[in-house]
C-alpha positions as YAML, in Angstrom:
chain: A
units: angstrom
residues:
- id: 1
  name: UNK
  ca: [-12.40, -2.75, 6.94]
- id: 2
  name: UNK
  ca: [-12.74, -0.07, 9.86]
- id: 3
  name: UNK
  ca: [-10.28, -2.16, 11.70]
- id: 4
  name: UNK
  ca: [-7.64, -1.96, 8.52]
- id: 5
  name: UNK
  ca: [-8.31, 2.29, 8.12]
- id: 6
  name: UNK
  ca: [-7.68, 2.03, 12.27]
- id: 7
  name: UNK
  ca: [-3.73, 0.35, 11.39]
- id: 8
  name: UNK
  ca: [-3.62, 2.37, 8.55]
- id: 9
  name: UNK
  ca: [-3.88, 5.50, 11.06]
- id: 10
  name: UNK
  ca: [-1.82, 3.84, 13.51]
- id: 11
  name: UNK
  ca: [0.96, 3.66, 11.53]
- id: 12
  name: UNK
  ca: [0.75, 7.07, 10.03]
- id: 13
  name: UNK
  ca: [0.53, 8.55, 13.85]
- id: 14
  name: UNK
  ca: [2.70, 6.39, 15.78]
- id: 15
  name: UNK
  ca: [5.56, 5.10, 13.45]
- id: 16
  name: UNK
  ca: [8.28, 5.18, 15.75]
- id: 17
  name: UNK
  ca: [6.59, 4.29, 19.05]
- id: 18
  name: UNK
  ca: [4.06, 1.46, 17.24]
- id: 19
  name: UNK
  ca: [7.42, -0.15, 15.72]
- id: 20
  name: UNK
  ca: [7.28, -2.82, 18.58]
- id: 21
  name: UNK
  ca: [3.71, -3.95, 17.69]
- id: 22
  name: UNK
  ca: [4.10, -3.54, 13.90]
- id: 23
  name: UNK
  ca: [5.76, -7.19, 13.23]
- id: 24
  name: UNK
  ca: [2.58, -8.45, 15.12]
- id: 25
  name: UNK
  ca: [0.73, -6.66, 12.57]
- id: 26
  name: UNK
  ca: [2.17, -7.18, 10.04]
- id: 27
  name: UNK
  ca: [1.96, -11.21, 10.47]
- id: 28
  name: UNK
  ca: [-1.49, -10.90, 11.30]
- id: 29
  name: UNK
  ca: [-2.06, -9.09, 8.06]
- id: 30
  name: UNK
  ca: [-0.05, -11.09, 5.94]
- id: 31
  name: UNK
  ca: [-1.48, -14.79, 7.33]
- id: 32
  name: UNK
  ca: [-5.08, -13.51, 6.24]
- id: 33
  name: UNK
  ca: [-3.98, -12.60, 2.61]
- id: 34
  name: UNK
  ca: [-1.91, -15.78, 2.03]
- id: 35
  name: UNK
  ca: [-4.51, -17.84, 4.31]
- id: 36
  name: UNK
  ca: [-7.87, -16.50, 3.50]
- id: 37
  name: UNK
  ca: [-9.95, -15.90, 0.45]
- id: 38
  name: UNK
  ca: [-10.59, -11.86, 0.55]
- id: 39
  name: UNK
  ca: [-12.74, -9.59, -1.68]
- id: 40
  name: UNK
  ca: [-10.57, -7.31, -3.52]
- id: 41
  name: UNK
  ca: [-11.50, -4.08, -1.31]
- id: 42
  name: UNK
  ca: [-9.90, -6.31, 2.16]
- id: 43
  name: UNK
  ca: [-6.91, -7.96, -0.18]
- id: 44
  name: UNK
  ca: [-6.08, -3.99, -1.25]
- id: 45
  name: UNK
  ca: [-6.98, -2.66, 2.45]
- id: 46
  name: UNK
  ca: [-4.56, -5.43, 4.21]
- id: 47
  name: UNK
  ca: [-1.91, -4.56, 0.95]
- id: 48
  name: UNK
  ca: [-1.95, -0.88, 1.92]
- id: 49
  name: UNK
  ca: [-0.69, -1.70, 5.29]
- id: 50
  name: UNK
  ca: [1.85, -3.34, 4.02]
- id: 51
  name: UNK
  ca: [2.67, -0.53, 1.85]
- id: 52
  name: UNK
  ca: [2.04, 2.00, 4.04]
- id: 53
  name: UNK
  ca: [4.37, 0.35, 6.82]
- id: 54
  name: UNK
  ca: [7.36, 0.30, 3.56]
- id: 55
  name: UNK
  ca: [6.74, 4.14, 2.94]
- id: 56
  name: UNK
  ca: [6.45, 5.27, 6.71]
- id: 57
  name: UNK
  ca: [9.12, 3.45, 8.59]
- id: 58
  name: UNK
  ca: [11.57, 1.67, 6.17]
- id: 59
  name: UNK
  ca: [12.24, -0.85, 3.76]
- id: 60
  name: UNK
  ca: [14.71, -2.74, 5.92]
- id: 61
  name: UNK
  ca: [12.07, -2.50, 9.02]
- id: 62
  name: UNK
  ca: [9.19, -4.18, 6.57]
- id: 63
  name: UNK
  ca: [11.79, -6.84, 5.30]
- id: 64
  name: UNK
  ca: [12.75, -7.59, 8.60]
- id: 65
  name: UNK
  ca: [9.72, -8.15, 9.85]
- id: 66
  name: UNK
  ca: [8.81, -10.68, 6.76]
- id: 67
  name: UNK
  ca: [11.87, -12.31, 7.03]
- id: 68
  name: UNK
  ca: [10.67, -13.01, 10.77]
- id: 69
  name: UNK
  ca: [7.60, -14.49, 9.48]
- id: 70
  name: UNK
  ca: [6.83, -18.40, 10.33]
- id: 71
  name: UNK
  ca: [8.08, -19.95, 6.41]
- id: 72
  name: UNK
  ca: [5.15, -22.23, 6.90]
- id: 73
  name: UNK
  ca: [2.98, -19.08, 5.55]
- id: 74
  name: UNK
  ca: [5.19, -18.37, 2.24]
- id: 75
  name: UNK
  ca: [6.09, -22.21, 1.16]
- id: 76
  name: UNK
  ca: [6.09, -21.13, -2.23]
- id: 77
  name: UNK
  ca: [8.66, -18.45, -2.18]
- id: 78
  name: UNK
  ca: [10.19, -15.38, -0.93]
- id: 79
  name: UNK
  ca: [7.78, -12.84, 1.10]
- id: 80
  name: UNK
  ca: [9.59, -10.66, -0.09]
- id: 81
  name: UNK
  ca: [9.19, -11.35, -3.69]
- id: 82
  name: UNK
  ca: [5.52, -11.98, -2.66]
- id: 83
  name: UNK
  ca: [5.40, -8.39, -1.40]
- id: 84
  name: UNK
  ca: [6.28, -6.68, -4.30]
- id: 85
  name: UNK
  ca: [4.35, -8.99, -6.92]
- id: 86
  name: UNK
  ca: [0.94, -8.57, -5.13]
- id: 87
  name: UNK
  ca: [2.01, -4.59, -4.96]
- id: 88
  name: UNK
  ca: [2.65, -4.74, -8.67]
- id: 89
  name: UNK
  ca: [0.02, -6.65, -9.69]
- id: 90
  name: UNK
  ca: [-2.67, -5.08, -7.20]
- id: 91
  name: UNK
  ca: [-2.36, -1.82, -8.71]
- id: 92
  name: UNK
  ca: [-6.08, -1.51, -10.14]
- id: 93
  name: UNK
  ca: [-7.55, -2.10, -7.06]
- id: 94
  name: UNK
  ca: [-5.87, 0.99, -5.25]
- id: 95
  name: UNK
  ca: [-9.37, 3.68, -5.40]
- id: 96
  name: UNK
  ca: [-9.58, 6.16, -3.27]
- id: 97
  name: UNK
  ca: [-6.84, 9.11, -3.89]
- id: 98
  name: UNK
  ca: [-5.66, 8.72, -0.68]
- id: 99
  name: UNK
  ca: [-5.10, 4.67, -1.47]
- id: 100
  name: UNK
  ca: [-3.21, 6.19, -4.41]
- id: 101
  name: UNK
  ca: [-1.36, 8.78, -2.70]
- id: 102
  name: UNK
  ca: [0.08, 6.13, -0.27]
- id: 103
  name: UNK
  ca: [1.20, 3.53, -3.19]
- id: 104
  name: UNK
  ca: [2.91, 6.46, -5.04]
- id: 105
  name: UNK
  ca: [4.46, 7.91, -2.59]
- id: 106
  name: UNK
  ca: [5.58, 4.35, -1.43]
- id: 107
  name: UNK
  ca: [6.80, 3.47, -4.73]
- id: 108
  name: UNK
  ca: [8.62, 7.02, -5.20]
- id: 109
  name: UNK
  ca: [10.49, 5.39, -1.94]
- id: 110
  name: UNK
  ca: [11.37, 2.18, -3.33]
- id: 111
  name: UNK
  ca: [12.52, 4.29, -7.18]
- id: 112
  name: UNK
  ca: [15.14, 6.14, -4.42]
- id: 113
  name: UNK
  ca: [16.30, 2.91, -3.15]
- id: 114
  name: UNK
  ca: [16.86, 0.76, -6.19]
- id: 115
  name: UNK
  ca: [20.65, 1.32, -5.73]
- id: 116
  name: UNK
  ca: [20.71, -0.79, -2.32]
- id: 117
  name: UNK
  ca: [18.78, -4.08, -1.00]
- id: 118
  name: UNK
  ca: [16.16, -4.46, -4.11]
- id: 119
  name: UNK
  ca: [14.73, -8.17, -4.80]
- id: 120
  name: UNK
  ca: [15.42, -9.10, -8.31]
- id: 121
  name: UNK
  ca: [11.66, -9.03, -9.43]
- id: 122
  name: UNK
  ca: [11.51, -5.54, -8.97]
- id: 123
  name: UNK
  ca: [14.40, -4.92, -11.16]
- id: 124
  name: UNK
  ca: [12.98, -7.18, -13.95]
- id: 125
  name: UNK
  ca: [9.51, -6.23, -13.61]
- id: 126
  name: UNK
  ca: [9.94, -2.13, -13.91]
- id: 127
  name: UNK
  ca: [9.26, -1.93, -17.22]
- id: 128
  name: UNK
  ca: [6.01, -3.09, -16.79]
- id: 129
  name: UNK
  ca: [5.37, -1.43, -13.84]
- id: 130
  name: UNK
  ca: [6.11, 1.75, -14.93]
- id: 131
  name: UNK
  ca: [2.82, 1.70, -17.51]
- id: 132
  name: UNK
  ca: [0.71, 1.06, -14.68]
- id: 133
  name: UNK
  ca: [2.28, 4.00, -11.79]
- id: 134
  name: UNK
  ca: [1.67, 6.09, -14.80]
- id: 135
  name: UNK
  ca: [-1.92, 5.45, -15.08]
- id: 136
  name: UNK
  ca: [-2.53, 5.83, -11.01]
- id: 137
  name: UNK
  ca: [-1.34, 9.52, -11.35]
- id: 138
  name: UNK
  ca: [-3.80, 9.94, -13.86]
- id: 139
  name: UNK
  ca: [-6.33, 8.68, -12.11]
- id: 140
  name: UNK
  ca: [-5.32, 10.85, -9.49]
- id: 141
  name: UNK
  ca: [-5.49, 13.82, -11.92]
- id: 142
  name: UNK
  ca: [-9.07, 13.02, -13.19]
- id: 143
  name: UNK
  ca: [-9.94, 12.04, -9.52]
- id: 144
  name: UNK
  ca: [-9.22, 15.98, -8.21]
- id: 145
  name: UNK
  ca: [-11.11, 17.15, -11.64]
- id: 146
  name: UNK
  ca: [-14.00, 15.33, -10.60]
- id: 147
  name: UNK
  ca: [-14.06, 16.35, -7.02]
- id: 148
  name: UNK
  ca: [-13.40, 19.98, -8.09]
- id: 149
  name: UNK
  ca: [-16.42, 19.69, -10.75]
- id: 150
  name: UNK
  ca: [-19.08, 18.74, -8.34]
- id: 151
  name: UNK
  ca: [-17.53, 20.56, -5.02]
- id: 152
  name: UNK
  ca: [-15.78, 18.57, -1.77]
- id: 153
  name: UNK
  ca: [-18.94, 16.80, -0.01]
- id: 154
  name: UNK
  ca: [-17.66, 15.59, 3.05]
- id: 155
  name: UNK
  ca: [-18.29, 11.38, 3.53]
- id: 156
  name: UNK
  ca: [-17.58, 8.69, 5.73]
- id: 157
  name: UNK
  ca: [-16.35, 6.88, 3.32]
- id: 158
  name: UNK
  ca: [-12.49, 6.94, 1.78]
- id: 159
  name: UNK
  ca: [-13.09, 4.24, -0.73]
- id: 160
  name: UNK
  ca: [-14.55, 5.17, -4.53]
- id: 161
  name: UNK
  ca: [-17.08, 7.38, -5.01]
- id: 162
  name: UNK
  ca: [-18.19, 9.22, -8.34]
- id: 163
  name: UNK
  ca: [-15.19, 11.39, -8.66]
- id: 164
  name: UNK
  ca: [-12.74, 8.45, -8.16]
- id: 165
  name: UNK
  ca: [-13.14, 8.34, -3.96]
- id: 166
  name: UNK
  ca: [-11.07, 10.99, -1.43]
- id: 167
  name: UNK
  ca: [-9.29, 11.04, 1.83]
- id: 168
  name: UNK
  ca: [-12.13, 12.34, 4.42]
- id: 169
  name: UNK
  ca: [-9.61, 12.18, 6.70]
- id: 170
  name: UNK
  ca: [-7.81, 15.35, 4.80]
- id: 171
  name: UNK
  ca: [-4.63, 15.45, 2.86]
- id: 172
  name: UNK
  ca: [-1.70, 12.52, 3.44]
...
């Protein structure tokens, strides 16, 4: 999981100039969640830098690089459809408020782009979506109480803790 928070960081930092390794990446990460049997914490780590890489460079760079993935990986379907299902139906296992942040912030993104390139499921699927966005920012909410309530210990950790996890790493 160190590894994943190391991407995560890489692609926050070096967005532009890591945009030539971030199809590797991004196959990588999406062979082991299609692949691989994960605990929830890796399946929501690898999903976050998928997210992340939607929010920070752009949504045509993150379908590109899917639609460059080997098909053999998706026979199913659309990685693109897969994308946003696993986002939408992944929600609960997004944390740590800085997890949160990131999926908010990625799907305030994708709410400014429905007007251009948007798969069909996300269209169909927003009113049940919306339900669940809702509840992350009040998790965030309660999250911030909590942290307020018993003061900002610093951690190593950015996953839960008891007032709903925080970014150690400081504010997104």
């Amino acid at each position: 999981l160190f590894a994943l928070k190391l991407l995560e960081c890489f692609i926050s930092q070096h967005k532009v100039r890591g945009a030539k390794y971030l199809p590797r990446i991004i196959e990588m990460i999406v062979g082991t969640m299609v692949n691989a049997t994960l605990l929830p914490e890796a399946f929501s780590k690898r999903l976050l830098i998928l997210i992340l890489t939607y929010y920070e460079t752009s949504p045509e760079f993150l379908f590109g690089c899917l639609d460059q993935l080997n098909p053999a990986l998706m026979p199913q379907g659309d990685l693109k459809t897969w994308f946003f299902e696993q986002w939408f139906s992944s929600l609960q296992l997004f944390i740590g408020v800085h997890d949160r942040k990131v999926v908010l912030l990625a799907f305030s993104k994708l709410l400014q782009s429905l007007r251009t390139n948007t798969p069909q499921c996300v269209i169909t699927d927003l009113p049940t979506i919306f339900p669940n966005v809702i509840k992350l920012f009040e998790k965030i909410k309660t999250a911030y109480k909590l942290k307020a309530k018993y003061g900002n210990e610093d951690t190593d950790s950015d996953s839960d803790d008891e007032y709903g996890g925080h970014d150690s790493a400081g504010e997104l």
